[in-house]
Amino acid sequence: MLTRAARGWHYLAFLLAFVLLAVLAWHGKRTQEALLANNRSVAQSLEIITLVQAMLSSLQDIETGSRGFIITGDPIYLEPYIDGLSHLERDRRALELQLRGRDFPDTPWFATLDAAIAERIEIAARNIQHRRDAGLEATAERVQQTGGRQLMDRLRGLLNAVEQRERRQLEASNRKVADTTQRSQQLALLGNLIVGLLFLAALWAVQRSLNIRHQLAQTAQAGAARLSALLEAIPDQLYTVDSRQRVSNLSMGATPGPMPHAIEPLLLDLLKQREDDQARRTLWCQLLDKRIFEVRLAPTGLGDHLAIARDVTELERSRESLRDHQAFLRRVVDTDDNLIFVRDQEGRFLLCNSALAKLINLQPHHLEQHVPGDIPSAQLFAPLLMGEDELCQGIGELRVSEVALTDLNGQEHWFQMVKRPLRTSARTCHVVTVAVDISQRHRMEQMKTEFISTVSHELRTPLTSIRGALGMLVSGVAGPIPDAAQPLLAIANKNSERLVRLINDILDIEKLDAGRMVFDAQYCDALTLVEQSLFDIVPYASEYGVSVILTPQAGPQNTEVKVDPDRFAQVMANLLSNAIKHSPRGGTVTVDLHADNGTLEIGVRDEGAGIPDDFRARIFQRFAQADSSDVRQRGGTGLGLAITRALVENMHGQVGFDSTPGQGSRFWLRLPLQSSTRAEPEPTPPPVSTSSAPRTLILIVEPDQASSKLLAEALHQHGYATLTASSTDEARALFAHHSIDALTLSAALAEEENGAFLQSLRSQTPYRSLPVLIVGLQPQRRDSDEAALQGGAVSVIDWLHKPVDAARVVTMIQACLPHQAARPRILHVEDDEDLRTLLARGIATLNVELQGVATLGEARQLIETQHFDLVILDLMLPDGSGTELFDLLASSDPAPPVILFSALDAPVVDNRLTLRQLVKSRHDSDQLARLIQHLLLRWPTAQHNDNNEV
């Protein structure tokens, strides 16, 4: 059967053929009419030409007859003359009738023609009469004088114009007839061709229709066969409900189903329901054998209905089992206080537990099957949703140690999160997330951190007093000490130092565990560091009567490694002190270096008894001692090797040992060697000075390029040369290639970067007295048209951690005080009265005026009303941080230098607190440059370097 579209095309083809035939017929009729009209025009033109020729002929007959009569006098020659007159009048009237309705000739032409004809006839008549009266000779002379010839030529001209015009019109009509005939032939040919094509198409369509009918017949036979097989194969029961509501069974399978009379009441009830676009469906249970059937009823569109009864007994049981499992899974995940949820690739929650939903005061079903954008307040747990796209792209798992969330009640929670992909197929990936609530542990860690900070402050502050007082007594500042008391003082002084080391070890362990240990990795020559460590350990080795030597270096020429110099020195101090303590008096500790396969190995060998076998497995554990006698004989906390291993591993190295009982032990550490041809950052060339005298070179470390440029320009105007660096890494490269005279550090640098860099500089001998100014600049706005620099600066002489060496403080004070007649004034801000007393006693011999205060309020009042030449500032005060005075100090004229005390172990924290205060200052560019100039001019000279080394 033809489809509706095919029938439509057939109808359109027939309509097109009919229209084409009608057009061809209409065009033939128009062509015939045009030809008839042309024929009439041609006939009329021929008639006009014939009349013109007849009139010329009549005029010629009149001329010929009149001349014959004149010449001969014979009346017989007048017959053509008489006939010409009658024919001329007749043809004249006929011509006027033919030319009527034409635009040419017009009425004046006819008047001219008639006048000329009348004149010609009159001349001929007069000549004839004169011949009769006067004879031939007189008449001949008269004929020559009358101008008949010219008049005849004019008549020919008038008639020839009409004839020529008609001939032209005749030619145009002939051409038009030819064109019309040609177009008609072409159109007829095209129409016949199209009609022929349509006829062929009709034949093809008929043939195709016959083929389709044949194929449909075969398809219907095959469909009937398949339907029969389908009805036999499907387990469902099929029923028909005819227009009379009679139910009959269509199924031919062997699977038994409800009988028609049993299901008929249900089907009739379904028929009464409202029809809609979907099939009517219900579940029906056959009570005899407890089987459940799902019955669907749908209209066929032919007045009857088709019903399908499917046995869903097992399916319903599976669904019930699935619901039980889902309920069980729901109870399991809801009993867990941790956050559990599963999301698909579109971000839709497939499963979540109550703990997650409670964060936003909802139930799990409010989240499941929804994306976060559809869930109110879902942005609260947005940190838990990050990283899932990467997991589906191939990452094994994602672990986040700490994620902070705040619920709708404003309570902060901390979670440890793990995400893993769950692939159910090659294209389907779900992400399972489990977030363990570590809020309690986080609060405990915070409490521990606060406790350690407090203990650090509360222990180190009195230790500073104890250590300083004992140092003064031992040095004889308080007067001579009796001989009997000197050993007691030595014991007290030694154990105070031991207590300091114990506190430092405990705090180092805590920082390593918490991941807060700062490492300032630099490219260093390991041989130079080892030699410095050996030099530093000599006094300690002398106490034990042990010598320390470095074996001659025969092997590696390149000993460059990337380490934190201070931490490396701590590692070497631990290994060397451990070897010294376990070597016999008079023994030797040997240090060797050798390289192998890109690794530098540093060994420390002692001549002790070796390491017992049962102690080797736990030698790097905390508080590990071979036996209790070690503690009594050699001292120590058992933390040194544990700290050593952690420090070496953080510097990407390894530490271990080799030991032979009775022959001593060799502890080694291995570090990756750095290539001697490694690329160094290209240093920025210093500005070219136009004067012959060298200018002071200041290195500006400032990440804000606009502010750095403005500060450099201001310093140039005051006679300084500058280099700029946007990070401490760039600054290190510049230090390696230039002789830097002063340094300004930005308050905008990262705390770890700034603090570690400053601490690293102060630990290096060439830079102990390097002027370091902490400069806080207001960031430059990009949308501002005017560049205005504002900020403040404070000179930091040193940054000391409690317990403080009193001798070092006195030496720095001596170097910082100006050489002037008036007594220098020093402000000491310290909440511990014993430390204030100790410092006052230590500088009692100096000609200075010392004022001590315990709080920020007292210090602020003194700074606002008085001028001081030096400020010694503790960063932890009862009413706030000592850094709050920096803005006030920077605005003083002149700004005094500062020596910082801190009982906190992490200089990073102090650095963050200190530097950020300077940004509040409001010096403009010129004032800031003058302030920096003043601070540099007042900076202590390098003459106290040797005394300042500790």
Coordinates of N, CA and C in Angstrom, one line a residue, residues 368-503:
E368 N 18.6 13.4 47.7 CA 18.8 12.3 46.7 C 18.0 12.6 45.4
Q369 N 18.6 12.3 44.3 CA 18.1 12.5 42.9 C 18.0 14.0 42.6
H370 N 18.8 14.8 43.3 CA 18.9 16.3 43.0 C 20.3 16.7 42.9
V371 N 20.6 17.7 42.1 CA 21.9 18.3 42.0 C 22.0 19.4 43.1
P372 N 23.2 19.8 43.5 CA 23.3 20.9 44.5 C 22.6 22.2 44.2
G373 N 22.5 22.5 42.9 CA 21.9 23.8 42.6 C 20.4 23.8 42.9
D374 N 19.8 22.6 43.0 CA 18.3 22.5 43.3 C 18.1 22.4 44.8
I375 N 19.1 22.3 45.6 CA 19.0 22.1 47.1 C 19.2 23.4 47.8
P376 N 18.3 23.8 48.7 CA 18.6 25.1 49.5 C 19.8 24.9 50.4
S377 N 20.6 25.9 50.4 CA 21.8 26.0 51.3 C 22.8 24.9 51.0
A378 N 22.8 24.3 49.8 CA 23.8 23.3 49.5 C 25.2 23.8 49.4
Q379 N 25.3 25.2 49.2 CA 26.6 25.7 49.1 C 27.4 25.6 50.4
L380 N 26.8 25.2 51.5 CA 27.5 25.0 52.8 C 28.4 23.9 52.7
F381 N 28.1 22.8 52.0 CA 29.0 21.7 51.9 C 29.6 21.6 50.5
A382 N 29.8 22.8 49.9 CA 30.5 22.8 48.6 C 31.9 22.3 48.7
P383 N 32.7 22.5 49.7 CA 34.1 22.0 49.8 C 34.1 20.5 49.7
L384 N 33.0 19.8 50.1 CA 33.0 18.3 50.0 C 32.8 17.8 48.6
L385 N 32.4 18.7 47.7 CA 32.1 18.2 46.3 C 33.2 18.4 45.3
M386 N 34.3 19.0 45.7 CA 35.4 19.3 44.8 C 36.2 18.1 44.4
G387 N 36.7 18.1 43.2 CA 37.7 17.0 42.8 C 37.0 15.8 42.2
E388 N 35.7 15.8 42.0 CA 35.1 14.5 41.5 C 35.3 14.3 40.0
D389 N 35.4 15.4 39.2 CA 35.6 15.3 37.8 C 37.0 14.6 37.6
E390 N 38.0 15.0 38.3 CA 39.3 14.4 38.1 C 39.3 12.9 38.5
L391 N 38.5 12.5 39.5 CA 38.4 11.1 39.9 C 37.9 10.3 38.7
C392 N 36.8 10.8 38.0 CA 36.3 10.0 36.9 C 37.2 10.0 35.7
Q393 N 38.2 10.9 35.7 CA 39.1 10.9 34.6 C 40.3 10.0 34.8
G394 N 40.4 9.3 35.9 CA 41.4 8.3 36.1 C 42.2 8.3 37.4
I395 N 42.0 9.3 38.2 CA 42.7 9.4 39.5 C 42.2 8.3 40.4
G396 N 43.1 7.6 41.1 CA 42.6 6.4 41.9 C 41.7 6.9 43.0
E397 N 42.2 7.8 43.8 CA 41.4 8.3 44.9 C 41.9 9.7 45.3
L398 N 41.0 10.4 46.1 CA 41.4 11.7 46.6 C 41.2 11.7 48.1
R399 N 42.2 12.2 48.8 CA 42.2 12.3 50.2 C 42.5 13.7 50.6
V400 N 41.7 14.3 51.5 CA 41.9 15.6 52.0 C 41.9 15.5 53.5
S401 N 43.0 16.0 54.1 CA 43.2 15.8 55.5 C 42.2 16.6 56.4
E402 N 41.9 17.8 55.9 CA 41.0 18.7 56.7 C 40.1 19.5 55.7
V403 N 38.8 19.5 56.0 CA 37.8 20.3 55.3 C 37.0 20.9 56.3
A404 N 36.8 22.2 56.2 CA 36.1 23.0 57.2 C 34.7 23.3 56.6
L405 N 33.6 23.0 57.4 CA 32.3 23.3 57.1 C 31.6 24.0 58.2
T406 N 30.6 24.8 57.9 CA 29.8 25.5 58.9 C 28.3 25.2 58.6
D407 N 27.6 24.6 59.6 CA 26.2 24.3 59.3 C 25.3 25.5 59.4
L408 N 24.0 25.3 59.3 CA 23.1 26.4 59.3 C 23.0 27.0 60.7
N409 N 23.4 26.3 61.7 CA 23.3 26.8 63.1 C 24.6 27.6 63.4
G410 N 25.5 27.7 62.4 CA 26.7 28.5 62.6 C 27.8 27.7 63.3
Q411 N 27.6 26.4 63.6 CA 28.6 25.6 64.2 C 29.6 25.1 63.2
E412 N 30.9 25.2 63.5 CA 32.0 24.8 62.6 C 32.3 23.4 62.8
H413 N 32.5 22.6 61.7 CA 32.8 21.2 61.7 C 34.1 21.0 60.9
W414 N 34.9 20.0 61.2 CA 36.1 19.7 60.5 C 36.0 18.2 60.1
F415 N 36.3 17.9 58.9 CA 36.2 16.5 58.3 C 37.5 16.1 57.6
Q416 N 37.7 14.8 57.7 CA 38.8 14.2 56.9 C 38.1 13.4 55.8
M417 N 38.4 13.7 54.6 CA 37.6 13.2 53.5 C 38.4 12.3 52.6
V418 N 37.7 11.3 52.1 CA 38.3 10.4 51.1 C 37.2 10.2 50.0
K419 N 37.6 10.2 48.7 CA 36.8 10.0 47.6 C 37.3 8.9 46.7
R420 N 36.5 8.1 46.3 CA 36.9 7.0 45.4 C 35.9 6.8 44.2
P421 N 36.4 6.6 43.0 CA 35.4 6.4 41.9 C 34.8 5.0 42.0
L422 N 33.5 4.9 41.6 CA 32.8 3.6 41.6 C 32.3 3.5 40.1
R423 N 32.9 2.6 39.4 CA 32.5 2.4 38.0 C 31.6 1.2 37.8
T424 N 30.4 1.5 37.4 CA 29.4 0.5 37.2 C 29.4 0.0 35.7
S425 N 30.0 0.7 34.8 CA 30.2 0.3 33.5 C 31.3 1.1 32.9
A426 N 31.6 0.9 31.6 CA 32.7 1.6 30.9 C 32.4 3.1 30.8
R427 N 31.1 3.5 30.8 CA 30.8 4.9 30.6 C 30.2 5.5 31.8
T428 N 29.9 4.7 32.8 CA 29.2 5.3 34.0 C 30.2 5.3 35.2
C429 N 30.3 6.4 35.8 CA 31.2 6.6 36.9 C 30.5 7.3 38.0
H430 N 30.4 6.7 39.2 CA 29.9 7.4 40.4 C 31.1 7.6 41.3
V431 N 30.9 8.6 42.2 CA 32.0 8.9 43.2 C 31.4 8.7 44.6
V432 N 32.1 7.9 45.4 CA 31.7 7.6 46.7 C 32.5 8.5 47.6
T433 N 31.9 9.2 48.5 CA 32.6 10.1 49.4 C 32.3 9.8 50.9
V434 N 33.3 9.7 51.7 CA 33.2 9.4 53.1 C 34.0 10.5 53.8
A435 N 33.3 11.3 54.6 CA 34.0 12.4 55.4 C 33.8 12.1 56.9
V436 N 35.0 11.9 57.5 CA 35.0 11.5 58.9 C 35.1 12.8 59.7
D437 N 34.2 12.9 60.7 CA 34.1 14.1 61.5 C 35.3 14.1 62.5
I438 N 36.2 15.0 62.3 CA 37.4 15.1 63.1 C 37.3 16.5 63.9
S439 N 36.1 17.0 64.1 CA 36.0 18.2 64.8 C 36.5 18.2 66.2
Q440 N 36.3 17.1 66.9 CA 36.8 16.9 68.3 C 38.3 16.9 68.3
R441 N 38.8 16.1 67.3 CA 40.3 16.0 67.2 C 40.9 17.3 66.9
H442 N 40.2 18.1 65.9 CA 40.7 19.4 65.5 C 40.7 20.3 66.7
R443 N 39.6 20.3 67.5 CA 39.6 21.2 68.7 C 40.7 20.8 69.7
M444 N 40.9 19.5 69.8 CA 42.0 19.0 70.7 C 43.4 19.5 70.2
E445 N 43.6 19.4 68.9 CA 44.8 19.9 68.3 C 45.0 21.4 68.5
Q446 N 43.9 22.2 68.4 CA 43.9 23.6 68.6 C 44.3 23.8 70.1
M447 N 43.6 23.1 71.0 CA 43.9 23.2 72.4 C 45.4 22.9 72.6
K448 N 45.9 21.8 72.0 CA 47.3 21.5 72.2 C 48.2 22.6 71.7
T449 N 47.9 23.1 70.5 CA 48.7 24.2 69.9 C 48.7 25.4 70.9
E450 N 47.5 25.8 71.4 CA 47.4 26.9 72.3 C 48.2 26.6 73.6
F451 N 48.1 25.3 74.0 CA 48.8 24.9 75.2 C 50.3 25.0 75.0
I452 N 50.7 24.5 73.9 CA 52.2 24.5 73.6 C 52.7 25.9 73.5
S453 N 51.9 26.8 72.9 CA 52.3 28.2 72.8 C 52.3 28.8 74.2
T454 N 51.3 28.5 75.0 CA 51.3 29.0 76.3 C 52.5 28.5 77.1
V455 N 52.7 27.2 77.0 CA 53.8 26.6 77.8 C 55.1 27.1 77.3
S456 N 55.2 27.3 76.0 CA 56.4 27.8 75.4 C 56.7 29.2 76.0
H457 N 55.7 30.0 76.1 CA 55.9 31.4 76.6 C 56.1 31.3 78.1
E458 N 55.3 30.5 78.8 CA 55.5 30.5 80.3 C 56.7 29.7 80.7
L459 N 57.3 28.9 79.9 CA 58.5 28.2 80.3 C 59.7 29.1 79.8
R460 N 59.7 29.6 78.6 CA 60.8 30.3 78.1 C 61.0 31.6 78.8
T461 N 59.9 32.2 79.2 CA 60.1 33.5 79.9 C 60.9 33.4 81.2
P462 N 60.4 32.5 82.1 CA 61.3 32.3 83.3 C 62.6 31.7 83.1
L463 N 62.7 30.9 82.0 CA 64.1 30.4 81.7 C 65.0 31.5 81.3
T464 N 64.5 32.5 80.6 CA 65.3 33.6 80.2 C 65.8 34.3 81.5
S465 N 65.0 34.5 82.5 CA 65.4 35.1 83.7 C 66.4 34.2 84.4
I466 N 66.1 32.9 84.5 CA 67.1 32.0 85.2 C 68.4 31.9 84.5
R467 N 68.3 31.8 83.1 CA 69.6 31.7 82.3 C 70.4 33.0 82.4
G468 N 69.7 34.1 82.3 CA 70.4 35.4 82.4 C 71.0 35.6 83.7
A469 N 70.2 35.3 84.8 CA 70.8 35.5 86.2 C 72.0 34.6 86.4
L470 N 71.9 33.3 86.0 CA 73.0 32.4 86.2 C 74.2 32.9 85.4
G471 N 73.9 33.4 84.1 CA 75.0 33.8 83.3 C 75.7 35.0 83.9
M472 N 75.0 35.9 84.5 CA 75.6 37.1 85.2 C 76.4 36.7 86.4
L473 N 75.9 35.7 87.2 CA 76.6 35.2 88.3 C 77.9 34.5 87.9
V474 N 77.8 33.7 86.9 CA 79.0 32.9 86.4 C 80.0 33.9 85.9
S475 N 79.6 35.0 85.1 CA 80.5 35.9 84.5 C 81.0 36.9 85.5
G476 N 80.5 36.9 86.7 CA 81.0 37.8 87.8 C 80.5 39.2 87.7
V477 N 79.4 39.4 87.0 CA 78.8 40.7 87.0 C 78.3 41.1 88.4
A478 N 77.8 40.2 89.2 CA 77.3 40.5 90.5 C 78.3 40.5 91.6
G479 N 79.6 40.3 91.1 CA 80.7 40.3 92.1 C 81.3 38.9 92.2
P480 N 82.3 38.8 93.0 CA 83.0 37.5 93.1 C 82.1 36.4 93.8
I481 N 82.3 35.2 93.3 CA 81.5 34.1 93.9 C 82.4 33.2 94.7
P482 N 82.0 32.8 95.9 CA 82.8 31.9 96.7 C 83.1 30.6 95.9
D483 N 84.3 30.0 96.2 CA 84.7 28.8 95.5 C 83.8 27.7 95.7
A484 N 83.2 27.6 96.9 CA 82.3 26.5 97.2 C 81.0 26.6 96.4
A485 N 80.6 27.8 96.0 CA 79.4 28.0 95.3 C 79.6 27.9 93.8
Q486 N 80.8 28.0 93.3 CA 81.0 28.0 91.8 C 80.6 26.6 91.2
P487 N 80.9 25.5 91.8 CA 80.4 24.2 91.2 C 78.9 24.2 91.1
L488 N 78.2 24.7 92.2 CA 76.8 24.7 92.2 C 76.2 25.6 91.1
L489 N 76.8 26.7 90.9 CA 76.4 27.6 89.8 C 76.6 26.9 88.5
A490 N 77.8 26.3 88.3 CA 78.0 25.6 87.0 C 77.0 24.5 86.8
I491 N 76.6 23.8 87.9 CA 75.6 22.7 87.7 C 74.2 23.4 87.3
A492 N 73.9 24.4 88.0 CA 72.6 25.1 87.6 C 72.6 25.7 86.2
N493 N 73.8 26.3 85.8 CA 73.9 26.9 84.5 C 73.8 25.8 83.4
K494 N 74.5 24.6 83.7 CA 74.5 23.5 82.7 C 73.1 22.9 82.5
N495 N 72.4 22.7 83.7 CA 71.1 22.2 83.6 C 70.0 23.1 83.0
S496 N 70.3 24.4 83.2 CA 69.4 25.4 82.5 C 69.5 25.3 81.0
E497 N 70.8 25.1 80.5 CA 71.0 24.9 79.1 C 70.3 23.6 78.6
R498 N 70.5 22.6 79.5 CA 69.9 21.3 79.1 C 68.4 21.4 79.0
L499 N 67.8 22.2 79.9 CA 66.3 22.3 79.9 C 65.9 23.1 78.7
V500 N 66.7 24.0 78.2 CA 66.4 24.8 77.0 C 66.4 23.8 75.8
R501 N 67.4 22.9 75.7 CA 67.5 21.9 74.6 C 66.3 21.0 74.7
L502 N 65.9 20.6 75.9 CA 64.8 19.7 76.0 C 63.5 20.3 75.5
I503 N 63.2 21.6 75.9 CA 62.0 22.3 75.4 C 62.1 22.4 73.9

